[in-house]
Short mmCIF file of C-alpha atoms and ligand atoms in Angstrom, two decimals:
data_model
loop_
_atom_site.label_atom_id
_atom_site.label_comp_id
_atom_site.label_asym_id
_atom_site.label_seq_id
_atom_site.Cartn_x
_atom_site.Cartn_y
_atom_site.Cartn_z
CA MET A 1 10.09 0.59 27.44
CA THR A 2 12.55 3.16 28.77
CA ALA A 3 11.21 5.64 31.32
CA PRO A 4 10.66 9.16 29.92
CA ARG A 5 13.54 11.49 30.78
CA PRO A 6 12.71 14.33 33.22
CA LEU A 7 11.82 17.61 31.51
CA VAL A 8 14.81 19.91 31.01
CA THR A 9 14.59 23.09 28.92
CA ARG A 10 17.16 25.80 28.31
CA PHE A 11 17.80 29.29 27.01
CA ALA A 12 21.06 29.64 25.10
CA PRO A 13 21.73 33.25 24.09
CA SER A 14 24.89 34.51 22.40
CA PRO A 15 26.25 37.59 24.20
CA THR A 16 26.62 39.72 21.07
CA GLY A 17 24.34 42.51 22.30
CA PHE A 18 21.72 43.34 24.90
CA LEU A 19 18.63 41.13 25.09
CA HIS A 20 15.50 42.46 23.37
CA LEU A 21 11.86 41.35 23.44
CA GLY A 22 12.52 38.47 21.04
CA HIS A 23 15.02 37.03 23.50
CA ALA A 24 12.56 37.54 26.35
CA HIS A 25 9.95 35.60 24.37
CA SER A 26 12.39 32.75 23.81
CA ALA A 27 13.67 32.66 27.39
CA LEU A 28 10.14 32.71 28.78
CA ALA A 29 9.10 29.88 26.45
CA GLY A 30 11.67 27.54 28.03
CA TRP A 31 11.28 28.86 31.55
CA ARG A 32 7.46 28.55 31.56
CA ARG A 33 7.52 25.03 30.17
CA ALA A 34 9.98 23.94 32.85
CA ARG A 35 8.27 25.72 35.72
CA THR A 36 4.77 24.53 34.82
CA GLY A 37 5.91 21.01 33.96
CA GLY A 38 7.97 20.33 37.08
CA GLY A 39 11.17 20.40 35.03
CA ARG A 40 14.52 22.16 35.14
CA PHE A 41 15.44 25.30 33.25
CA LEU A 42 19.08 25.82 32.26
CA LEU A 43 20.93 28.89 31.07
CA ARG A 44 23.82 28.56 28.65
CA ILE A 45 26.00 31.31 27.24
CA GLU A 46 26.98 30.56 23.63
CA ASP A 47 30.11 32.67 23.41
CA ILE A 48 32.62 30.66 21.38
CA ASP A 49 33.06 33.50 18.88
CA ALA A 50 35.35 35.89 20.76
CA THR A 51 35.20 38.43 17.93
CA ARG A 52 31.44 38.94 18.36
CA CYS A 53 30.80 38.13 22.03
CA ARG A 54 31.60 40.44 24.94
CA PRO A 55 31.71 39.65 28.68
CA GLU A 56 29.66 42.76 29.50
CA PHE A 57 26.80 41.36 27.42
CA THR A 58 27.03 38.10 29.38
CA ASP A 59 26.73 40.03 32.65
CA ALA A 60 23.81 41.95 31.18
CA ILE A 61 22.04 38.67 30.29
CA PHE A 62 22.14 37.56 33.94
CA GLU A 63 20.90 40.95 35.10
CA ASP A 64 18.13 41.30 32.51
CA LEU A 65 16.76 37.78 33.01
CA THR A 66 16.76 38.24 36.78
CA TRP A 67 14.97 41.58 36.42
CA LEU A 68 12.42 39.87 34.19
CA GLY A 69 11.72 37.40 37.01
CA LEU A 70 13.45 34.33 35.56
CA ASP A 71 15.61 31.95 37.53
CA TRP A 72 17.61 29.00 36.34
CA ASP A 73 18.76 25.72 37.81
CA GLY A 74 22.35 24.77 38.45
CA PRO A 75 25.45 26.53 37.20
CA VAL A 76 25.41 28.48 33.94
CA ARG A 77 27.40 26.78 31.21
CA VAL A 78 29.68 29.25 29.45
CA GLN A 79 30.77 27.57 26.24
CA SER A 80 34.08 29.39 25.80
CA ARG A 81 35.33 27.69 29.01
CA HIS A 82 34.74 24.22 27.59
CA MET A 83 36.57 24.15 24.28
CA ALA A 84 38.28 20.88 25.32
CA ASP A 85 34.86 19.15 25.36
CA TYR A 86 34.18 20.15 21.77
CA ARG A 87 37.68 19.01 20.78
CA ILE A 88 36.87 15.53 22.13
CA THR A 89 33.74 15.38 19.97
CA LEU A 90 35.68 16.52 16.90
CA ASP A 91 38.35 13.90 17.59
CA ALA A 92 35.69 11.18 17.83
CA LEU A 93 34.22 12.18 14.46
CA ALA A 94 37.67 12.51 12.90
CA ALA A 95 38.69 9.05 14.15
CA ARG A 96 35.80 7.63 12.10
CA GLY A 97 36.91 9.47 8.96
CA LEU A 98 33.92 11.82 9.07
CA LEU A 99 35.89 15.10 9.09
CA TYR A 100 38.46 16.59 6.78
CA PRO A 101 40.58 19.74 7.01
CA CYS A 102 39.56 22.58 4.70
CA PHE A 103 42.21 25.17 3.88
CA CYS A 104 40.01 27.29 1.59
CA SER A 105 39.51 30.98 2.24
CA ARG A 106 36.10 32.57 1.64
CA GLY A 107 37.55 33.97 -1.61
CA ASP A 108 38.71 30.51 -2.76
CA ILE A 109 35.23 29.13 -2.19
CA ALA A 110 33.50 32.06 -3.92
CA ARG A 111 35.78 31.69 -6.97
CA GLU A 112 35.21 27.96 -7.14
CA ILE A 113 31.45 28.41 -6.93
CA ALA A 114 31.48 31.20 -9.53
CA GLY A 115 33.33 28.91 -11.92
CA SER A 116 30.97 25.96 -11.55
CA ALA A 117 27.75 25.40 -13.49
CA ALA A 118 25.62 24.43 -10.47
CA ALA A 119 25.85 26.24 -7.15
CA PRO A 120 23.39 24.59 -4.78
CA HIS A 121 22.38 26.53 -1.68
CA GLY A 122 21.67 25.21 1.80
CA PRO A 123 20.18 26.85 4.90
CA ASP A 124 23.56 28.48 5.72
CA GLY A 125 24.29 29.71 2.16
CA PRO A 126 25.98 28.22 -0.90
CA LEU A 127 27.15 24.65 -0.38
CA TYR A 128 30.88 24.04 -0.15
CA PRO A 129 32.04 22.62 -3.49
CA GLY A 130 34.20 19.96 -1.84
CA THR A 131 37.60 21.25 -3.01
CA CYS A 132 39.57 20.06 0.04
CA ARG A 133 37.64 16.77 0.26
CA ARG A 134 39.31 15.87 -3.02
CA LEU A 135 42.89 16.63 -1.88
CA THR A 136 45.22 13.67 -2.00
CA GLU A 137 46.25 12.33 1.38
CA ALA A 138 49.86 13.40 0.68
CA LYS A 139 48.84 17.00 -0.08
CA ARG A 140 46.60 17.14 2.95
CA ARG A 141 49.37 15.89 5.21
CA ALA A 142 51.89 18.32 3.76
CA ARG A 143 49.60 21.29 4.28
CA LEU A 144 48.81 20.21 7.86
CA ALA A 145 52.52 19.68 8.56
CA ALA A 146 53.21 23.19 7.24
CA GLY A 147 50.76 24.51 9.85
CA GLU A 148 48.35 25.95 7.28
CA PRO A 149 45.24 27.29 9.03
CA HIS A 150 42.21 25.13 8.36
CA ALA A 151 38.61 24.51 9.27
CA LEU A 152 37.19 21.03 9.86
CA ARG A 153 34.27 20.00 7.66
CA LEU A 154 31.86 17.11 8.03
CA ASP A 155 32.05 14.75 5.07
CA MET A 156 28.30 14.70 4.57
CA GLY A 157 28.39 11.89 2.03
CA ARG A 158 30.19 9.58 4.45
CA ALA A 159 28.06 10.66 7.40
CA LEU A 160 24.87 9.85 5.48
CA ALA A 161 26.25 6.61 4.06
CA GLY A 162 26.39 5.17 7.58
CA LEU A 163 22.69 5.83 8.31
CA ALA A 164 20.37 2.84 8.54
CA GLY A 165 17.34 4.94 7.59
CA PRO A 166 15.99 8.48 7.51
CA LEU A 167 16.22 10.66 10.61
CA ASP A 168 13.38 12.60 12.18
CA PHE A 169 12.59 14.54 15.34
CA GLU A 170 9.56 15.43 17.45
CA GLU A 171 8.27 18.98 16.93
CA ALA A 172 5.64 20.26 19.38
CA GLY A 173 2.23 20.33 17.77
CA GLN A 174 3.47 18.86 14.51
CA GLY A 175 4.51 15.31 15.34
CA ARG A 176 7.60 13.82 13.77
CA LEU A 177 9.37 15.93 11.16
CA HIS A 178 11.62 14.34 8.57
CA CYS A 179 15.27 15.52 8.43
CA ASP A 180 17.26 16.33 5.33
CA PRO A 181 20.78 17.12 6.63
CA ALA A 182 22.25 16.75 3.12
CA ARG A 183 20.97 20.29 2.49
CA PHE A 184 23.93 21.56 4.54
CA GLY A 185 26.58 19.87 2.42
CA ASP A 186 30.02 19.54 4.00
CA VAL A 187 29.26 21.88 6.86
CA VAL A 188 32.03 23.45 8.97
CA LEU A 189 32.19 21.93 12.47
CA ALA A 190 35.37 23.74 13.56
CA ARG A 191 36.18 27.13 12.14
CA LYS A 192 39.64 28.41 11.27
CA GLU A 193 39.53 31.13 13.89
CA VAL A 194 37.29 29.30 16.44
CA PRO A 195 38.03 25.58 16.90
CA ALA A 196 34.33 24.66 17.12
CA SER A 197 31.01 25.77 15.61
CA TYR A 198 27.50 26.63 16.75
CA HIS A 199 26.08 23.37 15.37
CA LEU A 200 28.67 21.25 17.16
CA CYS A 201 28.52 23.04 20.52
CA VAL A 202 24.75 23.31 20.72
CA THR A 203 24.18 19.59 20.10
CA HIS A 204 27.04 18.63 22.43
CA ASP A 205 25.74 20.78 25.26
CA ASP A 206 22.07 19.84 24.90
CA ALA A 207 23.16 16.19 25.20
CA ARG A 208 25.59 16.83 28.03
CA ASP A 209 23.01 18.77 30.04
CA GLY A 210 20.19 16.26 29.46
CA VAL A 211 18.01 18.82 27.67
CA THR A 212 14.78 17.05 26.68
CA LEU A 213 12.91 19.96 25.10
CA VAL A 214 14.66 22.61 23.00
CA THR A 215 12.60 25.81 22.81
CA ARG A 216 13.97 28.32 20.32
CA GLY A 217 13.01 30.50 17.38
CA VAL A 218 11.67 29.02 14.17
CA ASP A 219 14.67 30.52 12.34
CA LEU A 220 16.63 27.57 13.77
CA LEU A 221 14.18 24.92 12.56
CA PRO A 222 16.26 24.08 9.43
CA ALA A 223 19.40 23.65 11.59
CA THR A 224 17.62 20.94 13.54
CA ASP A 225 18.09 18.54 10.60
CA LEU A 226 21.82 18.85 11.02
CA HIS A 227 21.67 18.72 14.82
CA ARG A 228 19.72 15.48 14.58
CA LEU A 229 22.44 14.01 12.35
CA LEU A 230 25.18 15.01 14.81
CA GLN A 231 23.19 13.48 17.67
CA HIS A 232 22.88 10.29 15.70
CA LEU A 233 26.58 10.17 14.79
CA MET A 234 27.60 10.72 18.41
CA GLY A 235 24.99 8.38 19.90
CA TRP A 236 23.40 11.23 21.86
CA PRO A 237 19.70 11.18 22.79
CA ALA A 238 17.42 13.34 20.62
CA PRO A 239 15.51 16.02 22.50
CA ALA A 240 12.04 17.13 21.40
CA TYR A 241 11.78 20.60 19.86
CA ALA A 242 9.32 23.46 20.14
CA HIS A 243 10.29 26.15 17.65
CA HIS A 244 8.34 29.35 18.29
CA ALA A 245 7.37 32.13 15.90
CA LEU A 246 9.65 35.17 15.96
CA LEU A 247 8.36 38.42 17.39
CA THR A 248 8.03 41.11 14.76
CA ASP A 249 7.77 44.89 14.83
CA ALA A 250 4.75 46.90 13.65
CA SER A 251 5.84 46.54 10.01
CA GLY A 252 6.12 42.76 10.34
CA ARG A 253 9.93 42.68 10.46
CA ARG A 254 11.66 40.28 12.82
CA LEU A 255 12.96 42.08 15.92
CA ALA A 256 16.70 42.58 15.65
CA LYS A 257 19.21 44.69 17.46
CA ARG A 258 20.58 46.15 14.25
CA ASP A 259 17.13 47.48 13.33
CA GLY A 260 16.88 49.25 16.64
CA ALA A 261 14.56 46.82 18.47
CA PRO A 262 14.27 48.15 22.03
CA THR A 263 16.40 46.21 24.46
CA LEU A 264 15.03 45.01 27.79
CA ARG A 265 17.15 47.64 29.49
CA ASP A 266 15.71 50.38 27.25
CA LEU A 267 12.22 49.29 28.26
CA ARG A 268 13.23 49.16 31.90
CA ARG A 269 14.74 52.64 31.71
CA GLN A 270 11.53 53.89 30.12
CA GLY A 271 9.70 52.70 33.23
CA ALA A 272 8.22 49.37 32.06
CA SER A 273 7.69 46.80 34.79
CA PRO A 274 8.83 43.18 34.42
CA ALA A 275 5.16 42.09 34.22
CA GLN A 276 4.54 44.56 31.36
CA VAL A 277 7.61 43.32 29.49
CA ARG A 278 6.58 39.69 30.00
CA ALA A 279 3.17 40.52 28.59
CA THR A 280 4.65 42.41 25.61
CA ALA A 281 6.93 39.44 25.00
CA GLY A 282 3.81 37.31 24.62
CA TRP A 283 3.59 35.75 28.07
CA PRO A 284 1.03 37.63 30.21
CA ASP A 285 0.97 36.52 33.86
N1 LIG B 1 22.87 30.91 20.60
C1 LIG B 1 21.81 30.89 19.64
C2 LIG B 1 21.33 32.32 19.42
O1 LIG B 1 21.64 33.20 20.16
C3 LIG B 1 20.61 30.05 20.03
C4 LIG B 1 20.92 28.61 19.93
C5 LIG B 1 19.79 27.65 20.23
O2 LIG B 1 18.83 28.01 20.94
O3 LIG B 1 19.88 26.54 19.77
O4 LIG B 1 20.62 32.56 18.47
#
């Protein structure tokens, strides 16, 4: 039997706005588990999308978490500084014939879907109809040689064909949950404008950092099926997961910046103490 790996949790926000109570709930979930279980708590900034992320929000994350009374272990990983790492993972998958370039625009895909009888949907929206998977090798090479912008998609059929059996993962309080990554179809692993994707970077970094327990919102539960597949393809260890319920407002709607959920700095400005905010975020001292 292999020895259990030491407990490592993490909080991995995207700096697209100021943190609100939902983020505090999530951060505290990982931090508490680590601090009460003798483990390590890591902070990671998921900022690969330069069009949506801003450095001032990253600075605000450090400030708000510190104000809230959270500390983290070791250096913060800032994903945008490690694009070469994600490239290496993409190259490894490509070398095994598991990726293909996709030249389609959103409009191309929408037209193709509109013209087809069946348009299956996955957790991230309508499934890609596979247009560029069917390109001849000569056409593909010519378009690459012409420098046509392209995304990289996982060939889901090939990825699944190599599996010895079904995949599953450990979910806190629920035991082992069965995975169905096929629901994602030929998912994008490197975008046209960002040469990586959330799914790729999050699984890479959790493996790299030895994360053993992923605490995050239940909205990301479906994505775990895909993350488990990527871990399997790359030979990375599978962490356990604890997906938590999302905090909602008085009318039952999920807290979101765009709906005016108060940010931690709003609450602070209004005179709330860190202990009060921790309690409102669901973690009374
Ligand atoms: N960066 C993601 C977000 O802000 C969270 C990713 C994760 O916890 O796996 O929603």
